[in-house]
């Protein structure tokens, strides 16, 4: 495919990645963070392996600022997603950003 020299697949645990400190330019998490009720360990490990100025891309389900916990329709939709995906309570955008900044 032509990406063999620039990409590699590594199997590991996101709480203990088999990578050197400050060894990666970028990392991403796609539809995965929602399965971790506590993000601090994951974010700390991502921070450890990223080089200074490295980028971390997150693409995931989350509750945005528009989510209203008192709106029955909002609660029903979110709880339906959580149940269907077998995941803990969705993180808020603020919670994800806060965990990444710690």
Coordinates of N, CA and C in Angstrom, one line a residue:
X1 N 0.8 -1.2 0.0 CA 0.0 0.0 0.0 C 0.8 1.3 0.0
X2 N 2.1 1.2 0.3 CA 2.9 2.3 0.3 C 3.1 3.0 1.6
X3 N 2.5 2.5 2.7 CA 2.6 3.2 4.0 C 3.5 2.4 4.9
X4 N 4.0 1.3 4.5 CA 4.8 0.4 5.4 C 6.0 1.2 6.0
X5 N 6.5 2.2 5.4 CA 7.7 2.9 5.9 C 7.3 4.0 6.9
X6 N 6.0 4.4 6.9 CA 5.6 5.5 7.8 C 4.6 5.1 8.9
X7 N 4.0 3.9 8.7 CA 3.0 3.4 9.7 C 3.4 2.1 10.3
X8 N 2.9 1.8 11.5 CA 3.1 0.5 12.1 C 1.9 0.2 13.0
X9 N 1.6 -1.1 13.1 CA 0.6 -1.5 14.0 C 1.2 -2.1 15.2
X10 N 0.8 -1.6 16.4 CA 1.4 -2.1 17.7 C 0.2 -2.5 18.5
X11 N 0.3 -3.7 19.1 CA -0.7 -4.2 20.0 C -0.2 -3.9 21.4
X12 N -1.1 -3.3 22.3 CA -0.7 -3.0 23.6 C -1.9 -2.6 24.5
X13 N -1.6 -2.2 25.7 CA -2.6 -1.7 26.6 C -2.5 -0.2 26.7
X14 N -3.6 0.5 26.6 CA -3.5 1.9 26.5 C -3.1 2.6 27.9
X15 N -3.1 1.7 28.9 CA -2.6 2.2 30.2 C -1.1 2.0 30.4
X16 N -0.5 1.2 29.5 CA 0.9 0.8 29.6 C 1.4 0.5 28.2
X17 N 1.5 1.5 27.3 CA 1.9 1.3 25.9 C 3.4 0.9 25.8
X18 N 3.6 0.0 24.9 CA 5.0 -0.5 24.7 C 5.8 0.5 23.8
X19 N 5.8 1.7 24.2 CA 6.5 2.8 23.5 C 7.4 3.6 24.4
X20 N 8.4 4.1 23.8 CA 9.4 5.0 24.6 C 8.7 6.3 24.9
X21 N 9.2 7.0 26.0 CA 8.7 8.3 26.3 C 9.0 9.2 25.2
X22 N 8.1 10.2 24.9 CA 8.3 11.2 23.9 C 8.8 10.6 22.5
X23 N 8.2 9.5 22.1 CA 8.6 8.9 20.9 C 7.7 9.0 19.7
X24 N 6.5 9.6 19.9 CA 5.5 9.6 18.9 C 5.1 11.1 18.5
X25 N 4.9 11.3 17.2 CA 4.4 12.6 16.8 C 2.9 12.8 17.0
X26 N 2.2 11.7 16.9 CA 0.7 11.8 17.0 C 0.1 10.5 17.5
X27 N -1.1 10.6 18.0 CA -1.8 9.4 18.4 C -3.3 9.7 18.2
X28 N -4.1 8.7 18.1 CA -5.5 8.9 18.0 C -6.3 7.9 18.7
X29 N -7.5 8.2 19.1 CA -8.5 7.3 19.7 C -9.8 7.5 19.0
X30 N -10.3 6.4 18.4 CA -11.5 6.5 17.6 C -12.5 5.5 18.2
X31 N -13.6 6.1 18.7 CA -14.7 5.3 19.3 C -14.1 4.3 20.4
X32 N -13.2 4.8 21.2 CA -12.7 3.9 22.2 C -12.7 4.5 23.6
X33 N -12.5 5.8 23.8 CA -12.5 6.4 25.1 C -13.8 6.3 25.9
X34 N -14.9 6.1 25.1 CA -16.2 6.0 25.8 C -16.3 4.8 26.6
X35 N -15.4 3.8 26.4 CA -15.5 2.6 27.2 C -14.7 2.6 28.5
X36 N -14.0 3.7 28.7 CA -13.2 3.9 30.0 C -13.9 4.9 30.9
X37 N -14.4 4.4 32.0 CA -15.1 5.4 32.9 C -14.2 6.4 33.5
X38 N -12.9 6.1 33.6 CA -11.9 7.1 34.1 C -10.8 7.3 33.1
X39 N -10.6 8.5 32.7 CA -9.7 8.8 31.6 C -8.3 9.2 32.0
X40 N -8.1 9.5 33.2 CA -6.8 10.0 33.7 C -5.6 9.1 33.3
X41 N -5.7 7.8 33.5 CA -4.6 6.9 33.2 C -4.3 6.8 31.7
X42 N -5.4 6.8 30.9 CA -5.2 6.8 29.5 C -4.5 8.1 29.0
X43 N -5.0 9.2 29.4 CA -4.5 10.5 29.0 C -3.1 10.7 29.5
X44 N -2.7 10.2 30.7 CA -1.4 10.3 31.2 C -0.4 9.5 30.3
X45 N -0.9 8.3 29.9 CA 0.0 7.5 29.0 C 0.2 8.1 27.6
X46 N -0.9 8.6 27.1 CA -0.8 9.3 25.8 C 0.2 10.4 25.9
X47 N 0.1 11.2 26.9 CA 1.0 12.3 27.1 C 2.4 11.9 27.3
X48 N 2.6 10.8 27.9 CA 4.0 10.2 28.1 C 4.6 9.9 26.8
X49 N 3.9 9.3 25.8 CA 4.5 8.8 24.6 C 4.6 9.9 23.5
X50 N 3.8 10.9 23.6 CA 3.8 12.0 22.6 C 5.1 12.9 22.8
X51 N 5.6 13.3 21.6 CA 6.7 14.2 21.7 C 6.2 15.6 22.0
X52 N 7.0 16.5 22.5 CA 6.6 17.9 22.8 C 5.9 18.4 21.5
X53 N 4.7 19.0 21.7 CA 4.0 19.5 20.6 C 3.2 18.5 19.8
X54 N 3.3 17.2 20.2 CA 2.6 16.1 19.5 C 1.1 16.3 19.6
X55 N 0.4 15.7 18.7 CA -1.1 15.8 18.6 C -1.8 14.5 19.0
X56 N -3.0 14.7 19.6 CA -3.8 13.6 20.0 C -5.2 13.9 19.5
X57 N -5.7 13.1 18.5 CA -7.0 13.2 17.9 C -8.0 12.3 18.6
X58 N -9.1 12.8 19.0 CA -10.2 12.0 19.6 C -11.4 12.1 18.7
X59 N -12.0 11.0 18.3 CA -13.2 11.0 17.6 C -14.1 10.0 18.3
X60 N -15.1 10.5 19.1 CA -15.9 9.6 19.9 C -17.2 10.2 20.2
X61 N -18.1 9.4 20.8 CA -19.4 9.9 21.3 C -19.1 10.6 22.6
X62 N -19.9 11.7 22.8 CA -19.7 12.4 24.1 C -21.0 13.3 24.3
X63 N -21.2 13.7 25.5 CA -22.3 14.7 25.7 C -21.7 16.1 25.5
X64 N -22.3 16.9 24.7 CA -21.8 18.2 24.4 C -22.5 19.2 25.4
X65 N -22.2 20.5 25.2 CA -22.8 21.5 26.1 C -24.3 21.6 25.9
X66 N -24.8 21.1 24.7 CA -26.2 21.2 24.5 C -27.0 20.1 25.2
X67 N -26.3 19.1 25.7 CA -27.0 18.0 26.5 C -27.6 18.6 27.7
X68 N -28.9 18.3 27.9 CA -29.7 18.7 29.1 C -30.1 17.5 29.9
X69 N -29.5 17.3 31.0 CA -29.9 16.2 31.9 C -31.3 16.2 32.4
X70 N -32.0 17.4 32.3 CA -33.3 17.5 32.7 C -34.3 17.3 31.5
X71 N -33.8 17.1 30.3 CA -34.6 16.9 29.1 C -34.8 15.4 28.9
X72 N -36.0 14.9 29.1 CA -36.3 13.5 29.0 C -35.8 12.9 27.7
X73 N -36.0 13.6 26.6 CA -35.6 13.1 25.3 C -34.1 12.9 25.2
X74 N -33.3 13.9 25.7 CA -31.8 13.8 25.7 C -31.4 12.6 26.5
X75 N -32.0 12.4 27.7 CA -31.6 11.3 28.6 C -31.9 10.0 27.9
X76 N -33.1 9.9 27.3 CA -33.5 8.6 26.6 C -32.5 8.3 25.5
X77 N -32.1 9.3 24.7 CA -31.2 9.0 23.6 C -29.8 8.5 24.1
X78 N -29.3 9.3 25.1 CA -28.0 8.9 25.6 C -28.0 7.6 26.3
X79 N -29.0 7.3 27.1 CA -29.1 6.0 27.8 C -29.2 4.9 26.8
X80 N -30.0 5.1 25.7 CA -30.1 4.1 24.7 C -28.8 3.8 24.0
X81 N -28.0 4.8 23.7 CA -26.7 4.6 23.1 C -25.8 3.8 24.1
X82 N -25.8 4.3 25.3 CA -24.9 3.6 26.3 C -25.3 2.1 26.5
X83 N -26.6 1.8 26.5 CA -27.0 0.5 26.6 C -26.7 -0.3 25.3
X84 N -27.0 0.2 24.2 CA -26.7 -0.5 22.9 C -25.3 -0.8 22.7
X85 N -24.4 0.1 23.1 CA -22.9 0.0 23.0 C -22.3 -0.7 24.1
X86 N -23.0 -1.0 25.2 CA -22.5 -1.7 26.4 C -21.4 -0.9 27.0
X87 N -21.6 0.4 27.2 CA -20.5 1.2 27.7 C -21.0 2.0 29.0
X88 N -20.0 2.5 29.7 CA -20.4 3.3 30.9 C -21.0 4.6 30.4
X89 N -21.4 5.4 31.4 CA -21.9 6.7 31.1 C -21.0 7.5 30.2
X90 N -21.6 8.2 29.2 CA -20.8 9.0 28.2 C -20.1 10.1 28.9
X91 N -18.9 10.4 28.5 CA -18.1 11.6 29.0 C -18.7 12.8 28.4
X92 N -18.5 13.9 29.1 CA -18.9 15.2 28.6 C -17.7 15.7 27.8
X93 N -17.9 16.7 26.9 CA -16.8 17.3 26.2 C -15.9 18.0 27.2
X94 N -16.5 18.6 28.2 CA -15.6 19.3 29.2 C -14.8 18.3 30.0
X95 N -15.3 17.1 30.3 CA -14.6 16.1 31.0 C -13.4 15.6 30.2
X96 N -13.7 15.4 28.9 CA -12.6 14.9 28.0 C -11.5 15.9 27.9
X97 N -11.8 17.2 27.7 CA -10.8 18.2 27.6 C -10.1 18.4 28.9
X98 N -10.8 18.3 30.0 CA -10.1 18.5 31.3 C -9.1 17.3 31.5
X99 N -9.5 16.1 31.2 CA -8.6 14.9 31.4 C -7.4 15.1 30.5
X100 N -7.6 15.6 29.3 CA -6.4 15.7 28.4 C -5.5 16.8 28.9
X101 N -6.0 17.8 29.5 CA -5.1 18.9 30.0 C -4.4 18.6 31.3
X102 N -4.8 17.6 32.0 CA -4.1 17.3 33.3 C -2.8 16.7 33.1

